[in-house]
mmCIF file with all atom_site columns, C-alpha atoms and ligand atoms in Angstrom:
data_model
loop_
_atom_site.group_PDB
_atom_site.id
_atom_site.type_symbol
_atom_site.label_atom_id
_atom_site.label_alt_id
_atom_site.label_comp_id
_atom_site.label_asym_id
_atom_site.label_entity_id
_atom_site.label_seq_id
_atom_site.pdbx_PDB_ins_code
_atom_site.Cartn_x
_atom_site.Cartn_y
_atom_site.Cartn_z
_atom_site.occupancy
_atom_site.B_iso_or_equiv
_atom_site.pdbx_formal_charge
_atom_site.auth_seq_id
_atom_site.auth_comp_id
_atom_site.auth_asym_id
_atom_site.auth_atom_id
_atom_site.pdbx_PDB_model_num
ATOM   1   C  CA  . MET A 1 1   ? 76.882  107.272 115.874 1.00 68.00 ? 1   MET A CA  1
ATOM   2   C  CA  . SER A 1 2   ? 79.256  105.862 113.248 1.00 81.00 ? 2   SER A CA  1
ATOM   3   C  CA  . PHE A 1 3   ? 79.791  102.125 112.887 1.00 84.00 ? 3   PHE A CA  1
ATOM   4   C  CA  . ILE A 1 4   ? 83.550  102.737 112.550 1.00 89.00 ? 4   ILE A CA  1
ATOM   5   C  CA  . ALA A 1 5   ? 84.907  105.845 114.222 1.00 88.00 ? 5   ALA A CA  1
ATOM   6   C  CA  . TRP A 1 6   ? 87.614  107.619 112.264 1.00 88.00 ? 6   TRP A CA  1
ATOM   7   C  CA  . ASP A 1 7   ? 90.147  108.603 114.864 1.00 82.00 ? 7   ASP A CA  1
ATOM   8   C  CA  . GLY A 1 8   ? 93.882  109.201 115.146 1.00 83.00 ? 8   GLY A CA  1
ATOM   9   C  CA  . SER A 1 9   ? 94.623  105.513 115.585 1.00 89.00 ? 9   SER A CA  1
ATOM   10  C  CA  . LEU A 1 10  ? 93.679  104.837 111.940 1.00 93.00 ? 10  LEU A CA  1
ATOM   11  C  CA  . ALA A 1 11  ? 95.830  107.631 110.501 1.00 96.00 ? 11  ALA A CA  1
ATOM   12  C  CA  . ILE A 1 12  ? 99.161  106.327 109.275 1.00 97.00 ? 12  ILE A CA  1
ATOM   13  C  CA  . GLY A 1 13  ? 100.972 109.557 108.486 1.00 96.00 ? 13  GLY A CA  1
ATOM   14  C  CA  . HIS A 1 14  ? 100.417 110.020 104.744 1.00 97.00 ? 14  HIS A CA  1
ATOM   15  C  CA  . LYS A 1 15  ? 98.081  112.917 103.969 1.00 96.00 ? 15  LYS A CA  1
ATOM   16  C  CA  . VAL A 1 16  ? 96.657  111.540 100.708 1.00 97.00 ? 16  VAL A CA  1
ATOM   17  C  CA  . ILE A 1 17  ? 96.315  107.928 101.839 1.00 98.00 ? 17  ILE A CA  1
ATOM   18  C  CA  . ASP A 1 18  ? 94.808  108.933 105.183 1.00 97.00 ? 18  ASP A CA  1
ATOM   19  C  CA  . ALA A 1 19  ? 92.212  111.129 103.456 1.00 97.00 ? 19  ALA A CA  1
ATOM   20  C  CA  . GLN A 1 20  ? 91.281  108.265 101.124 1.00 97.00 ? 20  GLN A CA  1
ATOM   21  C  CA  . HIS A 1 21  ? 91.008  105.814 104.032 1.00 97.00 ? 21  HIS A CA  1
ATOM   22  C  CA  . GLU A 1 22  ? 88.742  108.257 105.843 1.00 96.00 ? 22  GLU A CA  1
ATOM   23  C  CA  . SER A 1 23  ? 86.506  108.363 102.754 1.00 96.00 ? 23  SER A CA  1
ATOM   24  C  CA  . LEU A 1 24  ? 86.427  104.552 102.620 1.00 96.00 ? 24  LEU A CA  1
ATOM   25  C  CA  . VAL A 1 25  ? 85.437  104.379 106.284 1.00 95.00 ? 25  VAL A CA  1
ATOM   26  C  CA  . GLY A 1 26  ? 82.727  106.978 105.583 1.00 95.00 ? 26  GLY A CA  1
ATOM   27  C  CA  . LEU A 1 27  ? 81.308  104.831 102.775 1.00 94.00 ? 27  LEU A CA  1
ATOM   28  C  CA  . ILE A 1 28  ? 81.322  101.704 104.951 1.00 91.00 ? 28  ILE A CA  1
ATOM   29  C  CA  . ASN A 1 29  ? 79.495  103.678 107.637 1.00 92.00 ? 29  ASN A CA  1
ATOM   30  C  CA  . ARG A 1 30  ? 76.924  104.800 105.053 1.00 92.00 ? 30  ARG A CA  1
ATOM   31  C  CA  . LEU A 1 31  ? 76.432  101.219 103.876 1.00 87.00 ? 31  LEU A CA  1
ATOM   32  C  CA  . HIS A 1 32  ? 75.989  100.053 107.465 1.00 87.00 ? 32  HIS A CA  1
ATOM   33  C  CA  . THR A 1 33  ? 73.484  102.828 108.200 1.00 88.00 ? 33  THR A CA  1
ATOM   34  C  CA  . ALA A 1 34  ? 71.528  102.138 104.998 1.00 85.00 ? 34  ALA A CA  1
ATOM   35  C  CA  . GLN A 1 35  ? 71.291  98.467  105.865 1.00 81.00 ? 35  GLN A CA  1
ATOM   36  C  CA  . SER A 1 36  ? 70.579  98.802  109.586 1.00 82.00 ? 36  SER A CA  1
ATOM   37  C  CA  . GLN A 1 37  ? 67.840  101.358 108.930 1.00 81.00 ? 37  GLN A CA  1
ATOM   38  C  CA  . GLY A 1 38  ? 66.282  99.059  106.338 1.00 72.00 ? 38  GLY A CA  1
ATOM   39  C  CA  . LYS A 1 39  ? 66.711  101.526 103.469 1.00 71.00 ? 39  LYS A CA  1
ATOM   40  C  CA  . ALA A 1 40  ? 65.489  100.674 99.993  1.00 72.00 ? 40  ALA A CA  1
ATOM   41  C  CA  . GLN A 1 41  ? 67.439  98.198  97.903  1.00 75.00 ? 41  GLN A CA  1
ATOM   42  C  CA  . GLN A 1 42  ? 68.203  100.970 95.443  1.00 79.00 ? 42  GLN A CA  1
ATOM   43  C  CA  . GLU A 1 43  ? 69.992  103.032 98.085  1.00 81.00 ? 43  GLU A CA  1
ATOM   44  C  CA  . ILE A 1 44  ? 72.027  100.095 99.385  1.00 82.00 ? 44  ILE A CA  1
ATOM   45  C  CA  . LYS A 1 45  ? 73.097  99.289  95.824  1.00 83.00 ? 45  LYS A CA  1
ATOM   46  C  CA  . LEU A 1 46  ? 74.030  102.911 95.225  1.00 87.00 ? 46  LEU A CA  1
ATOM   47  C  CA  . VAL A 1 47  ? 76.278  103.088 98.302  1.00 88.00 ? 47  VAL A CA  1
ATOM   48  C  CA  . LEU A 1 48  ? 77.768  99.700  97.477  1.00 87.00 ? 48  LEU A CA  1
ATOM   49  C  CA  . MET A 1 49  ? 78.608  100.855 93.966  1.00 89.00 ? 49  MET A CA  1
ATOM   50  C  CA  . GLU A 1 50  ? 80.235  104.011 95.345  1.00 94.00 ? 50  GLU A CA  1
ATOM   51  C  CA  . LEU A 1 51  ? 82.244  101.914 97.800  1.00 93.00 ? 51  LEU A CA  1
ATOM   52  C  CA  . TYR A 1 52  ? 83.306  99.602  94.976  1.00 92.00 ? 52  TYR A CA  1
ATOM   53  C  CA  . LYS A 1 53  ? 84.419  102.442 92.695  1.00 94.00 ? 53  LYS A CA  1
ATOM   54  C  CA  . TYR A 1 54  ? 86.179  104.371 95.435  1.00 97.00 ? 54  TYR A CA  1
ATOM   55  C  CA  . THR A 1 55  ? 88.005  101.236 96.605  1.00 97.00 ? 55  THR A CA  1
ATOM   56  C  CA  . LEU A 1 56  ? 89.288  100.614 93.074  1.00 96.00 ? 56  LEU A CA  1
ATOM   57  C  CA  . PHE A 1 57  ? 90.391  104.254 92.834  1.00 98.00 ? 57  PHE A CA  1
ATOM   58  C  CA  . HIS A 1 58  ? 92.187  104.070 96.198  1.00 98.00 ? 58  HIS A CA  1
ATOM   59  C  CA  . PHE A 1 59  ? 93.924  100.779 95.438  1.00 98.00 ? 59  PHE A CA  1
ATOM   60  C  CA  . ASN A 1 60  ? 95.063  102.097 92.057  1.00 98.00 ? 60  ASN A CA  1
ATOM   61  C  CA  . GLU A 1 61  ? 96.483  105.198 93.739  1.00 98.00 ? 61  GLU A CA  1
ATOM   62  C  CA  . GLU A 1 62  ? 98.357  103.189 96.353  1.00 98.00 ? 62  GLU A CA  1
ATOM   63  C  CA  . GLU A 1 63  ? 99.665  100.737 93.769  1.00 98.00 ? 63  GLU A CA  1
ATOM   64  C  CA  . ALA A 1 64  ? 100.960 103.631 91.651  1.00 98.00 ? 64  ALA A CA  1
ATOM   65  C  CA  . LEU A 1 65  ? 102.802 104.960 94.710  1.00 98.00 ? 65  LEU A CA  1
ATOM   66  C  CA  . MET A 1 66  ? 104.290 101.504 95.274  1.00 98.00 ? 66  MET A CA  1
ATOM   67  C  CA  . ARG A 1 67  ? 105.448 101.172 91.683  1.00 98.00 ? 67  ARG A CA  1
ATOM   68  C  CA  . GLY A 1 68  ? 106.900 104.684 91.763  1.00 97.00 ? 68  GLY A CA  1
ATOM   69  C  CA  . ALA A 1 69  ? 108.906 103.794 94.856  1.00 97.00 ? 69  ALA A CA  1
ATOM   70  C  CA  . ASP A 1 70  ? 109.898 100.370 93.474  1.00 97.00 ? 70  ASP A CA  1
ATOM   71  C  CA  . TYR A 1 71  ? 108.326 98.945  96.631  1.00 98.00 ? 71  TYR A CA  1
ATOM   72  C  CA  . ALA A 1 72  ? 109.752 95.531  97.510  1.00 97.00 ? 72  ALA A CA  1
ATOM   73  C  CA  . PHE A 1 73  ? 106.435 94.178  98.880  1.00 98.00 ? 73  PHE A CA  1
ATOM   74  C  CA  . TYR A 1 74  ? 104.305 95.308  95.938  1.00 98.00 ? 74  TYR A CA  1
ATOM   75  C  CA  . ALA A 1 75  ? 103.087 91.859  94.854  1.00 98.00 ? 75  ALA A CA  1
ATOM   76  C  CA  . GLY A 1 76  ? 101.931 90.831  98.339  1.00 98.00 ? 76  GLY A CA  1
ATOM   77  C  CA  . HIS A 1 77  ? 100.212 94.145  98.963  1.00 98.00 ? 77  HIS A CA  1
ATOM   78  C  CA  . ARG A 1 78  ? 98.443  93.981  95.614  1.00 98.00 ? 78  ARG A CA  1
ATOM   79  C  CA  . ALA A 1 79  ? 97.276  90.419  96.331  1.00 98.00 ? 79  ALA A CA  1
ATOM   80  C  CA  . GLU A 1 80  ? 95.704  91.724  99.562  1.00 97.00 ? 80  GLU A CA  1
ATOM   81  C  CA  . HIS A 1 81  ? 93.860  94.385  97.569  1.00 98.00 ? 81  HIS A CA  1
ATOM   82  C  CA  . GLU A 1 82  ? 92.531  91.710  95.226  1.00 97.00 ? 82  GLU A CA  1
ATOM   83  C  CA  . LYS A 1 83  ? 91.138  89.759  98.200  1.00 93.00 ? 83  LYS A CA  1
ATOM   84  C  CA  . PHE A 1 84  ? 89.160  92.797  99.276  1.00 93.00 ? 84  PHE A CA  1
ATOM   85  C  CA  . ILE A 1 85  ? 87.800  93.334  95.775  1.00 94.00 ? 85  ILE A CA  1
ATOM   86  C  CA  . CYS A 1 86  ? 86.627  89.687  95.801  1.00 91.00 ? 86  CYS A CA  1
ATOM   87  C  CA  . ALA A 1 87  ? 84.773  90.382  99.074  1.00 85.00 ? 87  ALA A CA  1
ATOM   88  C  CA  . LEU A 1 88  ? 83.118  93.419  97.498  1.00 87.00 ? 88  LEU A CA  1
ATOM   89  C  CA  . ASP A 1 89  ? 82.035  91.185  94.615  1.00 86.00 ? 89  ASP A CA  1
ATOM   90  C  CA  . VAL A 1 90  ? 80.341  88.901  97.163  1.00 81.00 ? 90  VAL A CA  1
ATOM   91  C  CA  . LEU A 1 91  ? 78.624  91.920  98.725  1.00 79.00 ? 91  LEU A CA  1
ATOM   92  C  CA  . ALA A 1 92  ? 77.413  93.049  95.321  1.00 79.00 ? 92  ALA A CA  1
ATOM   93  C  CA  . GLU A 1 93  ? 75.976  89.571  94.676  1.00 79.00 ? 93  GLU A CA  1
ATOM   94  C  CA  . GLU A 1 94  ? 74.222  89.566  98.052  1.00 76.00 ? 94  GLU A CA  1
ATOM   95  C  CA  . ALA A 1 95  ? 72.787  93.009  97.372  1.00 72.00 ? 95  ALA A CA  1
ATOM   96  C  CA  . LYS A 1 96  ? 71.140  91.693  94.185  1.00 72.00 ? 96  LYS A CA  1
ATOM   97  C  CA  . ALA A 1 97  ? 68.791  89.552  96.269  1.00 69.00 ? 97  ALA A CA  1
ATOM   98  C  CA  . GLU A 1 98  ? 65.274  90.853  96.632  1.00 61.00 ? 98  GLU A CA  1
ATOM   99  C  CA  . ASP A 1 99  ? 65.606  91.807  100.306 1.00 64.00 ? 99  ASP A CA  1
ATOM   100 C  CA  . SER A 1 100 ? 69.019  93.498  99.690  1.00 60.00 ? 100 SER A CA  1
ATOM   101 C  CA  . HIS A 1 101 ? 70.461  91.822  102.739 1.00 64.00 ? 101 HIS A CA  1
ATOM   102 C  CA  . VAL A 1 102 ? 74.238  91.891  103.102 1.00 69.00 ? 102 VAL A CA  1
ATOM   103 C  CA  . SER A 1 103 ? 75.157  89.145  105.553 1.00 73.00 ? 103 SER A CA  1
ATOM   104 C  CA  . SER A 1 104 ? 76.644  90.270  108.845 1.00 80.00 ? 104 SER A CA  1
ATOM   105 C  CA  . GLU A 1 105 ? 79.492  87.759  108.343 1.00 81.00 ? 105 GLU A CA  1
ATOM   106 C  CA  . THR A 1 106 ? 80.486  89.370  105.058 1.00 78.00 ? 106 THR A CA  1
ATOM   107 C  CA  . PHE A 1 107 ? 80.177  92.813  106.549 1.00 80.00 ? 107 PHE A CA  1
ATOM   108 C  CA  . THR A 1 108 ? 82.250  91.900  109.613 1.00 86.00 ? 108 THR A CA  1
ATOM   109 C  CA  . TRP A 1 109 ? 84.932  90.372  107.407 1.00 86.00 ? 109 TRP A CA  1
ATOM   110 C  CA  . LEU A 1 110 ? 85.053  93.463  105.220 1.00 86.00 ? 110 LEU A CA  1
ATOM   111 C  CA  . VAL A 1 111 ? 85.417  95.847  108.173 1.00 89.00 ? 111 VAL A CA  1
ATOM   112 C  CA  . GLY A 1 112 ? 87.982  93.633  109.916 1.00 92.00 ? 112 GLY A CA  1
ATOM   113 C  CA  . TRP A 1 113 ? 89.996  93.303  106.735 1.00 93.00 ? 113 TRP A CA  1
ATOM   114 C  CA  . LEU A 1 114 ? 90.048  97.055  106.143 1.00 93.00 ? 114 LEU A CA  1
ATOM   115 C  CA  . LEU A 1 115 ? 91.100  97.941  109.686 1.00 94.00 ? 115 LEU A CA  1
ATOM   116 C  CA  . ASP A 1 116 ? 93.797  95.240  109.779 1.00 95.00 ? 116 ASP A CA  1
ATOM   117 C  CA  . HIS A 1 117 ? 95.051  96.196  106.322 1.00 97.00 ? 117 HIS A CA  1
ATOM   118 C  CA  . ILE A 1 118 ? 95.351  99.887  107.176 1.00 97.00 ? 118 ILE A CA  1
ATOM   119 C  CA  . SER A 1 119 ? 97.019  99.201  110.526 1.00 95.00 ? 119 SER A CA  1
ATOM   120 C  CA  . ALA A 1 120 ? 99.595  96.731  109.261 1.00 97.00 ? 120 ALA A CA  1
ATOM   121 C  CA  . VAL A 1 121 ? 100.026 96.538  105.474 1.00 98.00 ? 121 VAL A CA  1
ATOM   122 C  CA  . ASP A 1 122 ? 99.403  100.188 104.582 1.00 98.00 ? 122 ASP A CA  1
ATOM   123 C  CA  . ARG A 1 123 ? 101.349 101.398 107.611 1.00 97.00 ? 123 ARG A CA  1
ATOM   124 C  CA  . LYS A 1 124 ? 104.363 99.389  106.426 1.00 97.00 ? 124 LYS A CA  1
ATOM   125 C  CA  . LEU A 1 125 ? 104.054 100.969 102.966 1.00 98.00 ? 125 LEU A CA  1
ATOM   126 C  CA  . VAL A 1 126 ? 103.895 104.510 104.347 1.00 98.00 ? 126 VAL A CA  1
ATOM   127 C  CA  . ALA A 1 127 ? 106.920 103.872 106.570 1.00 97.00 ? 127 ALA A CA  1
ATOM   128 C  CA  . CYS A 1 128 ? 108.817 102.813 103.444 1.00 96.00 ? 128 CYS A CA  1
ATOM   129 C  CA  . LEU A 1 129 ? 107.607 105.793 101.369 1.00 95.00 ? 129 LEU A CA  1
ATOM   130 C  CA  . GLN A 1 130 ? 108.817 108.157 104.083 1.00 93.00 ? 130 GLN A CA  1
ATOM   131 C  CA  . LYS A 1 131 ? 112.371 106.776 104.094 1.00 86.00 ? 131 LYS A CA  1
HETATM 132 FE FE1 . FEO B 2 .   ? 94.806  101.503 101.701 1.00 85.95 ? 201 FEO B FE1 1
HETATM 133 FE FE2 . FEO B 2 .   ? 96.482  99.007  100.736 1.00 85.95 ? 201 FEO B FE2 1
HETATM 134 O  O1  . FEO B 2 .   ? 94.883  99.876  100.899 1.00 85.95 ? 201 FEO B O1  1
#
């Protein structure tokens, strides 16, 4: 069973953005599974690196959409993205430790941030793009 279920409630009505969010959720689920099953440090690092790269890709895509639409809330949205990248940096640091343990607090924050961000901040962007 997935740590985060991808269901209709997380879709915000933009085909490309929704598909990217689903991929992000999939990577977080993989990271959670790797950690909870006590997988090797190498595997946890690999998934973390994929999550990091895909997050940067997704944020860049969204920010390009915002710039293209001359989105009024661009700066605030981008600042939120930067917060998440900082959290991923913390995760990467934690994963360098010998036992590869990512703290549950960091993990909980990361998941909470993503779900809140999609539901509120990204939803507001998509509503604006669709006008
Ligand atoms: Fe889908 Fe604003 O990140």
